[in-house]
Short mmCIF file of C-alpha atoms in Angstrom, two decimals:
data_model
loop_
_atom_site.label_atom_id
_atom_site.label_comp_id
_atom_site.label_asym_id
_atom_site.label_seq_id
_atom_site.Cartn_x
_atom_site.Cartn_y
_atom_site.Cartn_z
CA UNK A 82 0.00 0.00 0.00
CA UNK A 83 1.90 3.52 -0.92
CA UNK A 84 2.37 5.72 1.86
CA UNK A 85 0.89 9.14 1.61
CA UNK A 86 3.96 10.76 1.00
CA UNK A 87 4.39 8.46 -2.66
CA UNK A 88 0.46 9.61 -3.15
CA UNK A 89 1.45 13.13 -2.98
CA UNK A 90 4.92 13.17 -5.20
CA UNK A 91 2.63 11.23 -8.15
CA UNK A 92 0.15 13.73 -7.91
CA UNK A 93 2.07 16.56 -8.06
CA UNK A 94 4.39 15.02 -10.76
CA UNK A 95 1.07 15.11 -12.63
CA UNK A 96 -0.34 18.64 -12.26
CA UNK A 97 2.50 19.56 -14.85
CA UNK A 98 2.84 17.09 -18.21
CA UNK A 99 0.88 14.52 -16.46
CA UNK A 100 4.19 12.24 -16.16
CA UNK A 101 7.11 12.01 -13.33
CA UNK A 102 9.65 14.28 -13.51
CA UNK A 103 13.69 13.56 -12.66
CA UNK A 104 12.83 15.58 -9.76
CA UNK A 105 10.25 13.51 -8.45
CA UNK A 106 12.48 10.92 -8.69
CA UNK A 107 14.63 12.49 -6.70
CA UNK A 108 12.68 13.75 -4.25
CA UNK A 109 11.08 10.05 -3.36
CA UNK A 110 14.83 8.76 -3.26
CA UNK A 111 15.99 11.21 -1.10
CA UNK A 112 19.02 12.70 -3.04
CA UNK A 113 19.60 15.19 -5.89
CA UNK A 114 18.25 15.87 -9.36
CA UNK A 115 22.15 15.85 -10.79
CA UNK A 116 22.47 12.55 -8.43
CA UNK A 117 19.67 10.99 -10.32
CA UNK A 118 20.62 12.17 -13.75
CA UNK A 119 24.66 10.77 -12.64
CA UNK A 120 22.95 7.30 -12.02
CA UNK A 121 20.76 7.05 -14.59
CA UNK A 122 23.46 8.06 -17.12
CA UNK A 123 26.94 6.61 -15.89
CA UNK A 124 25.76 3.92 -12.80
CA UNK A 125 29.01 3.10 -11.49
CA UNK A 126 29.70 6.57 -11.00
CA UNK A 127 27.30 6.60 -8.00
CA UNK A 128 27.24 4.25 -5.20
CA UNK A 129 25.43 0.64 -5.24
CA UNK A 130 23.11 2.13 -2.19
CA UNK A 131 22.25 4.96 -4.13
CA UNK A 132 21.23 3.36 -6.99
CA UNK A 133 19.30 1.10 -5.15
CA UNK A 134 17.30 3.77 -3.84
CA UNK A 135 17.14 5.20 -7.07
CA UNK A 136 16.18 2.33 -8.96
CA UNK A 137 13.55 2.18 -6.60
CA UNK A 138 12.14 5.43 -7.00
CA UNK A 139 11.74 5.06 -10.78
CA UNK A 140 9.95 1.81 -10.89
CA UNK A 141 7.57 3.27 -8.27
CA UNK A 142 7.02 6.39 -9.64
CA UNK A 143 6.95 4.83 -13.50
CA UNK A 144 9.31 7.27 -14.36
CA UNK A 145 10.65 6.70 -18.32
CA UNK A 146 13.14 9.78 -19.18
CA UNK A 147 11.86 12.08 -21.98
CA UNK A 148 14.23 11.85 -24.90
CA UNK A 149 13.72 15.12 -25.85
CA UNK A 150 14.43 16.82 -22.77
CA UNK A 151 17.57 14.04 -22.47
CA UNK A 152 18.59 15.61 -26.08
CA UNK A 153 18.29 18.95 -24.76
CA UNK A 154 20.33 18.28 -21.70
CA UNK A 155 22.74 16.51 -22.85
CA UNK A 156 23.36 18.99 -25.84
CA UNK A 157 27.05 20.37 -25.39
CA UNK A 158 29.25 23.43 -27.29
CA UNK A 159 32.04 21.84 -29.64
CA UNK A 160 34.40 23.58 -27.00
CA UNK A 161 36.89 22.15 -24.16
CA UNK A 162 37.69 24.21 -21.66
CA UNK A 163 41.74 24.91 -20.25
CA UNK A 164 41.91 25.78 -16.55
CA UNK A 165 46.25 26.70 -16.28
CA UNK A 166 47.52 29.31 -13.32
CA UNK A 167 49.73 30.87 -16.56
CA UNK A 168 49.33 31.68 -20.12
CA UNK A 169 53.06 33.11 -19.98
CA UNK A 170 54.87 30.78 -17.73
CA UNK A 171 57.36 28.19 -20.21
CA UNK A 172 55.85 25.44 -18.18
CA UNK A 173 52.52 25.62 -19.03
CA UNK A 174 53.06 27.25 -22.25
CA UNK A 175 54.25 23.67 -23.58
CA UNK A 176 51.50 21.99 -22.03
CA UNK A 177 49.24 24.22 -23.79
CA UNK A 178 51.40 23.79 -27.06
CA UNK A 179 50.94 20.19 -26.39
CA UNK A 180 46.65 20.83 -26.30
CA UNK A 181 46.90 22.49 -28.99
CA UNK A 182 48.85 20.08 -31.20
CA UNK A 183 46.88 17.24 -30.26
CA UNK A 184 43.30 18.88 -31.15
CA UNK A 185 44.78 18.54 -35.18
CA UNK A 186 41.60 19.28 -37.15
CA UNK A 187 39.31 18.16 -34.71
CA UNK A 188 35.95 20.59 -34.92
CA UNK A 189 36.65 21.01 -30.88
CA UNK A 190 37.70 24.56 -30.22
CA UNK A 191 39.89 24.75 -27.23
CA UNK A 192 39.13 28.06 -24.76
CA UNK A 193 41.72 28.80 -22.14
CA UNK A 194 41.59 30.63 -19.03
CA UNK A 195 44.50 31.72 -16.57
CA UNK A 196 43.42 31.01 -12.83
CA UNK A 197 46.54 33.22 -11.85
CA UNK A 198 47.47 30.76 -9.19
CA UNK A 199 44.74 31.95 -7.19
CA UNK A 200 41.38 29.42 -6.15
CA UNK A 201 38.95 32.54 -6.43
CA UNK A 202 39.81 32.88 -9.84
CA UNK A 203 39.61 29.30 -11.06
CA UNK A 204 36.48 28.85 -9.12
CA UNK A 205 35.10 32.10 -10.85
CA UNK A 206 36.26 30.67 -14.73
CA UNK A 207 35.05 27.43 -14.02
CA UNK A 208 31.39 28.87 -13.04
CA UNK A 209 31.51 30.30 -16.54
CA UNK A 210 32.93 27.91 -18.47
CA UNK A 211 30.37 25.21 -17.21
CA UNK A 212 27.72 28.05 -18.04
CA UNK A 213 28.43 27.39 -21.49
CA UNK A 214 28.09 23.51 -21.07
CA UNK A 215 31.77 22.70 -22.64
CA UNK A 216 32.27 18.70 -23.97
CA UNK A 217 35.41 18.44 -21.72
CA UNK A 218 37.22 20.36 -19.36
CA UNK A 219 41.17 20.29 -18.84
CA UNK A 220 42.24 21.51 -14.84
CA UNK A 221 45.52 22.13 -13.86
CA UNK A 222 46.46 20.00 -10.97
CA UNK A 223 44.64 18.17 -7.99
CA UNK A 224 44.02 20.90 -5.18
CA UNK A 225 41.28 22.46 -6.35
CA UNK A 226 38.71 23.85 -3.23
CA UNK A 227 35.90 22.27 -2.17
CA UNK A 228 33.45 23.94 -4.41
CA UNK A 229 35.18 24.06 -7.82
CA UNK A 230 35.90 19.89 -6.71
CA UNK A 231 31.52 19.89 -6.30
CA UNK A 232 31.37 21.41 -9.97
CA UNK A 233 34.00 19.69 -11.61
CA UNK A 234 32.18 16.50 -9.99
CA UNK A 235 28.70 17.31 -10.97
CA UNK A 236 29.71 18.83 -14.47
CA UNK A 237 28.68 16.23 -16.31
CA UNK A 238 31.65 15.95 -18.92
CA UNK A 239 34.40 14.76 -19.61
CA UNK A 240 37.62 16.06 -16.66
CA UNK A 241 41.12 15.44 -17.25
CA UNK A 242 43.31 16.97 -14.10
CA UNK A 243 47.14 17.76 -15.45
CA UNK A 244 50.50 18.10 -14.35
CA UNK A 245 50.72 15.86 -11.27
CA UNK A 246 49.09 12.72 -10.24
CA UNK A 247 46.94 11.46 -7.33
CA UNK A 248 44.78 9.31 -5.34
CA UNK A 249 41.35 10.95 -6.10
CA UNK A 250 40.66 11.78 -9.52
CA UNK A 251 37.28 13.78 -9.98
CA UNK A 252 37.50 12.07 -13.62
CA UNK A 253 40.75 11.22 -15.10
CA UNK A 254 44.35 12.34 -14.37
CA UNK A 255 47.54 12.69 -15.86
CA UNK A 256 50.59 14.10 -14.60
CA UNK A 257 53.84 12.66 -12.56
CA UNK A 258 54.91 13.04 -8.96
CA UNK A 259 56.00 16.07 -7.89
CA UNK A 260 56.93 14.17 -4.31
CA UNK A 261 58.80 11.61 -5.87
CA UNK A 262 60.29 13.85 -7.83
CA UNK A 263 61.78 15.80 -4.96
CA UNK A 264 63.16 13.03 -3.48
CA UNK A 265 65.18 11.96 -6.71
CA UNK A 266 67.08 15.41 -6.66
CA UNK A 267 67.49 15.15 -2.77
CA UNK A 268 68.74 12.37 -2.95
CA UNK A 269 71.15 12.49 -5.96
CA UNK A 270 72.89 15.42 -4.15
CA UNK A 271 73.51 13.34 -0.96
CA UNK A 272 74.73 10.67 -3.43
CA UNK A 273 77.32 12.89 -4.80
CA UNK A 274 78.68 13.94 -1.00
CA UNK A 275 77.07 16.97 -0.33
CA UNK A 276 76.15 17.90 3.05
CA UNK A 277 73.98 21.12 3.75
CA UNK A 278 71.77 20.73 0.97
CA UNK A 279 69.08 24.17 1.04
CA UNK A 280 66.14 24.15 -0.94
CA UNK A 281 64.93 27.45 -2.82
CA UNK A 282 61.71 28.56 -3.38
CA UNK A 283 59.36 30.88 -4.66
CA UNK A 284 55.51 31.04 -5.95
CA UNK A 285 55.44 27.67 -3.51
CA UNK A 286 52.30 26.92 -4.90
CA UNK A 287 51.15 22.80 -3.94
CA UNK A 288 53.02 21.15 -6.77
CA UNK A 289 55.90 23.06 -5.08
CA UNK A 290 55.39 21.92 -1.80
CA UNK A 291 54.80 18.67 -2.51
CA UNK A 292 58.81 19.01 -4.27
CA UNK A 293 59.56 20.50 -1.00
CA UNK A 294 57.54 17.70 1.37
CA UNK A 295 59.91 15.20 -1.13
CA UNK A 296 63.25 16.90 -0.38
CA UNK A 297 62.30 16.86 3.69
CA UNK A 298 61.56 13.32 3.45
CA UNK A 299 64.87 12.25 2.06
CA UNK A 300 66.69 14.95 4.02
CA UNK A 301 65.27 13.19 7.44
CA UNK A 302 65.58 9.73 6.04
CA UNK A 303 69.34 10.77 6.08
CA UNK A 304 69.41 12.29 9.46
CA UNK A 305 70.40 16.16 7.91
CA UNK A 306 67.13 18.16 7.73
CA UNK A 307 67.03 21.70 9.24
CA UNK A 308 64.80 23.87 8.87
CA UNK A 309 67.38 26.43 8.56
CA UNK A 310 68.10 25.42 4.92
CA UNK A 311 64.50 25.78 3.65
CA UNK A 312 64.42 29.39 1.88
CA UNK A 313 60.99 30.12 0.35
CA UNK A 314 58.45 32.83 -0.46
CA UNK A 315 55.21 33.09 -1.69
CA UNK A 316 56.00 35.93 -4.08
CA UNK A 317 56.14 34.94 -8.04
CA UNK A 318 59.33 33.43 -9.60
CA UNK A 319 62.03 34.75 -11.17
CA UNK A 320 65.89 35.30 -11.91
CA UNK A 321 66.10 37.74 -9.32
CA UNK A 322 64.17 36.22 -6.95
CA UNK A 323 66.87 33.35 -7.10
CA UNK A 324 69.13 35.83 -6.04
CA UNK A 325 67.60 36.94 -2.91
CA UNK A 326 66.56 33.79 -2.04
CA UNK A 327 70.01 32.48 -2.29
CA UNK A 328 71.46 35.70 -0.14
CA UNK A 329 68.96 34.83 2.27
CA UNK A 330 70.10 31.39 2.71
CA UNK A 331 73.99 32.09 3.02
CA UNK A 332 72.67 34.57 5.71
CA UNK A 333 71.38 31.93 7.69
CA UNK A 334 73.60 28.84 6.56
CA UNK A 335 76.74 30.27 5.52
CA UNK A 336 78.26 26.50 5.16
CA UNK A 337 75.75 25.74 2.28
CA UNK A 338 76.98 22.96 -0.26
CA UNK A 339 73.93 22.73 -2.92
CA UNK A 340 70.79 24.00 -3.22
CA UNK A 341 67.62 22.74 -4.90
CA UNK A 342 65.87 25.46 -6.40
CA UNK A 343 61.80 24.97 -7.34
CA UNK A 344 62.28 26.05 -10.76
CA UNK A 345 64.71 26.30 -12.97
CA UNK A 346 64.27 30.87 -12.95
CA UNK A 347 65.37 30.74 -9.23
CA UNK A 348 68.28 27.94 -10.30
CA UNK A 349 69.90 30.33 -12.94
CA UNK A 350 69.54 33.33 -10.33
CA UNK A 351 71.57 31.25 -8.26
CA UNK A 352 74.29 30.44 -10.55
CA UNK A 353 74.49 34.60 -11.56
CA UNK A 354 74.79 34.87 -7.61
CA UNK A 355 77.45 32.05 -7.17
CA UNK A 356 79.20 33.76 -10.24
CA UNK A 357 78.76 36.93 -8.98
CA UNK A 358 80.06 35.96 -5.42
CA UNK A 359 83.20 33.89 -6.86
CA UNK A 360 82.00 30.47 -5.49
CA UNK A 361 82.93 27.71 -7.60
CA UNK A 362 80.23 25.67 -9.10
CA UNK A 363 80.04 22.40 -8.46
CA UNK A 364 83.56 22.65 -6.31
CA UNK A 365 82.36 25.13 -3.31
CA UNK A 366 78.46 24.63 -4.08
CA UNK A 367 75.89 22.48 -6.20
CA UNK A 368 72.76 23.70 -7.96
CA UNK A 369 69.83 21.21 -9.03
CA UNK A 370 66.69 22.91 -10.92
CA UNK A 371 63.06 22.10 -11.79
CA UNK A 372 61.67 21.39 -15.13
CA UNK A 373 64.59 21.63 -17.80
CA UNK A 374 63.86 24.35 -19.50
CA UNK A 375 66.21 25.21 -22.68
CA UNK A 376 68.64 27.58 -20.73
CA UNK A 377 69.57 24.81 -17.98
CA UNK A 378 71.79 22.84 -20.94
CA UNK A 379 73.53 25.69 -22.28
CA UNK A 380 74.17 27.47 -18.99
CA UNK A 381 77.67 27.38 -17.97
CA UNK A 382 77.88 25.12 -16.16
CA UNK A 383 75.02 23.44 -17.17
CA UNK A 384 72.91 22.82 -14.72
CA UNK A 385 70.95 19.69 -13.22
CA UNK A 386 67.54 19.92 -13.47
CA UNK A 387 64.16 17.46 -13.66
CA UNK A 388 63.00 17.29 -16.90
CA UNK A 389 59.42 17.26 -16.90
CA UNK A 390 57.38 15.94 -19.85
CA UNK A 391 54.94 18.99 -20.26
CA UNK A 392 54.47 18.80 -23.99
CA UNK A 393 53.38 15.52 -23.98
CA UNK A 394 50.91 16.00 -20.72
CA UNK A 395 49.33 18.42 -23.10
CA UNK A 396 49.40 15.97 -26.06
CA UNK A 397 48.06 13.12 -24.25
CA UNK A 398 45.45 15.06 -22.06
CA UNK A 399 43.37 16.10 -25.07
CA UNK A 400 43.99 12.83 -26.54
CA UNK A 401 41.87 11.68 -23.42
CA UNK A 402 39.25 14.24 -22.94
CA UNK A 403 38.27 13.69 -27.30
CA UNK A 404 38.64 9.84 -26.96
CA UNK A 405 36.00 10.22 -23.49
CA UNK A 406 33.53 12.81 -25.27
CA UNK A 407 33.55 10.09 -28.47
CA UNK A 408 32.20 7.51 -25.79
CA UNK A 409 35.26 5.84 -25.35
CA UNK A 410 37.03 5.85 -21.99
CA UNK A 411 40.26 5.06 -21.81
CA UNK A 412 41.36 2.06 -19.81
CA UNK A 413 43.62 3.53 -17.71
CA UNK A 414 42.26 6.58 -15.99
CA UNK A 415 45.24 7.68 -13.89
CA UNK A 416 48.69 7.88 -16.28
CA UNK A 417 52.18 8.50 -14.42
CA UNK A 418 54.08 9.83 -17.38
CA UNK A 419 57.14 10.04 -14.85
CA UNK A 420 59.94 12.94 -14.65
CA UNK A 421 64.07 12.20 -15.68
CA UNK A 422 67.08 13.90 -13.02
CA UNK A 423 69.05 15.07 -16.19
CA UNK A 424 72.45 14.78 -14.30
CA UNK A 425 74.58 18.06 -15.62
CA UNK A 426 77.84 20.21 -14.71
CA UNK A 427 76.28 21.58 -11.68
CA UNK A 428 76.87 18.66 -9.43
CA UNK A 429 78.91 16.66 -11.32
CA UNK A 430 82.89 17.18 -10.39
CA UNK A 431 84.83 17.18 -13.55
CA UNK A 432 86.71 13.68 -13.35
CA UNK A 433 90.36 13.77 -12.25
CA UNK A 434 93.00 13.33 -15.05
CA UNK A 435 94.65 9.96 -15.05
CA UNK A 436 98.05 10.08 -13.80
#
């Protein structure tokens, strides 16, 4: 016998066209109207208690989706949107390079905006690109705040989050570890007998951190952490921020022997310091960058760095956000593209002659 609560969502459901809407459906189940629509569309997106409930709700209620109204819904602009904190940055300008060379002559039009580093903002762009009901979206990175996570969730497209890797994908993910990566340089300068390795850096935005939580990690592993040799600001990057930072360090740990540097802009403002200062690189100090940009290789010396694969994030995210919007999800939905320590002059001691 239905209760009078299931009498009164079937009669109101009927006032309007006469037949139950989603939202009756979701009202008699208890959850959402994009819950519903999540279940009905992509089930094992939403849990096997909810879509028992669910299930439940439409055979009561006789509910039988309207294609029309499904057409209508599920109608999207031939557009995928790019969330990056930088349209001028080298970093991201290859991953966009990479977006760009992978859409070919697809009929997709790719619209970027520039979050500026700042959660506001990407909450703000995301809020209007979702307003114009894109066929993918592309996010930079995995720390995105509790409401842009809800919208990317509920957006009802295909997500692809770039540039580092995690446990939680909202959709799919593709990237390397920052962490990992951290460790590798850490640990490569211990490897090569240096002592009071400092780490530099500016920006610190979480990809950072997560470099710097890496370097810590080794740095206590090997019993020579202090917090004396992390030098870091949140102000943006650059050559001559390197600089300062790198002052600031010998301030407080005059007997420095290497220094990681976040990026590879801070690493060549410490190399123009060391110059500048007549220290010896690699003999009095070592300098290890992030990302390999061009100007690491022909520096003199040349300087270590973690080459990062930026282009081909790009490449392969777009590959992944066309192959999902054509119905076909790729197998893997998490891809570790890795990183490489590209071993250079800057910690490397030229090899006695033989005698």
């Amino acid at each position: 016998m239905a209760s009078s609560n299931d009498s009164e969502v079937r009669n109101r459901s009927r006032r309007g066209s006469g037949r139950p809407t989603l939202a009756d459906v979701a009202g008699l189940a208890g959850v959402g109207s994009i819950t519903v629509s999540r279940a009905l569309r992509d089930p094992e997106r939403v849990s096997p208690e909810l879509r028992q409930r669910i299930a439940a709700a439409v055979n009561k209620l006789g509910y039988v989706p309207n294609p029309s109204a499904r057409a209508l819904a599920s109608a999207r602009a031939d557009v995928i949107g790019v969330l990056v904190p930088s349209l001028t940055n080298n970093v991201f300008s290859e991953v966009l390079r990479g977006i760009h060379d992978g859409l070919g002559d697809c009929p997709l039009q790719i619209q970027f905006g520039n979050t500026h580093y700042s959660g506001e903002e990407e909450e703000r762009l995301l809020r209007v690109f979702l307003g114009q009901r894109p066929s993918a979206l592309i996010v930079s990175g995995i720390d995105q705040g509790p409401k842009t996570r809800q919208m990317l969730e509920e957006a009802g497209c295909p997500v692809v989050q770039i540039m580092e890797i995690g446990p939680d994908p909202v959709d799919m993910m593709i990237g390397f570890s920052h962490l990992d990566a951290g460790k590798a340089v850490a640990q490569h300068l211990i490897d090569v007998g240096c002592k009071r390795i400092g780490f530099l850096g500016a920006r610190m935005d979480p990809r950072s951190r997560r470099r710097l939580a890496g370097y810590e990690a080794v740095m206590r592993e090997a019993g020579r952490f202090d917090a004396a040799l992390v030098t870091t600001t949140i102000s943006p990057s650059s050559v001559s921020m390197g600089v300062g930072l790198f002052h600031k360090a010998l301030e407080k740990t005059p007997d420095l022997d290497a220094v990681i540097c976040n990026n590879d802009d801070v690493a060549l403002g410490v190399l123009f310091a060391c110059h500048r200062a007549g220290l010896q690189v690699p003999a009095q100090i070592s300098i290890a960058g992030f990302n390999d940009l061009e100007m690491m290789e022909v520096a003199s010396p040349s300087i270590t760095s973690v080459r990062t694969p930026r282009y081909e994030i790009g490449r392969r995210a777009i590959a992944m956000a066309r192959a999902a919007i054509a119905g076909e999800r790729p197998r893997r939905t998490v891809v570790d593209l890795g990183f490489e320590l590209k071993v250079r002059e800057s910690t490397t001691l030229p090899a006695k002659p033989a005698i």
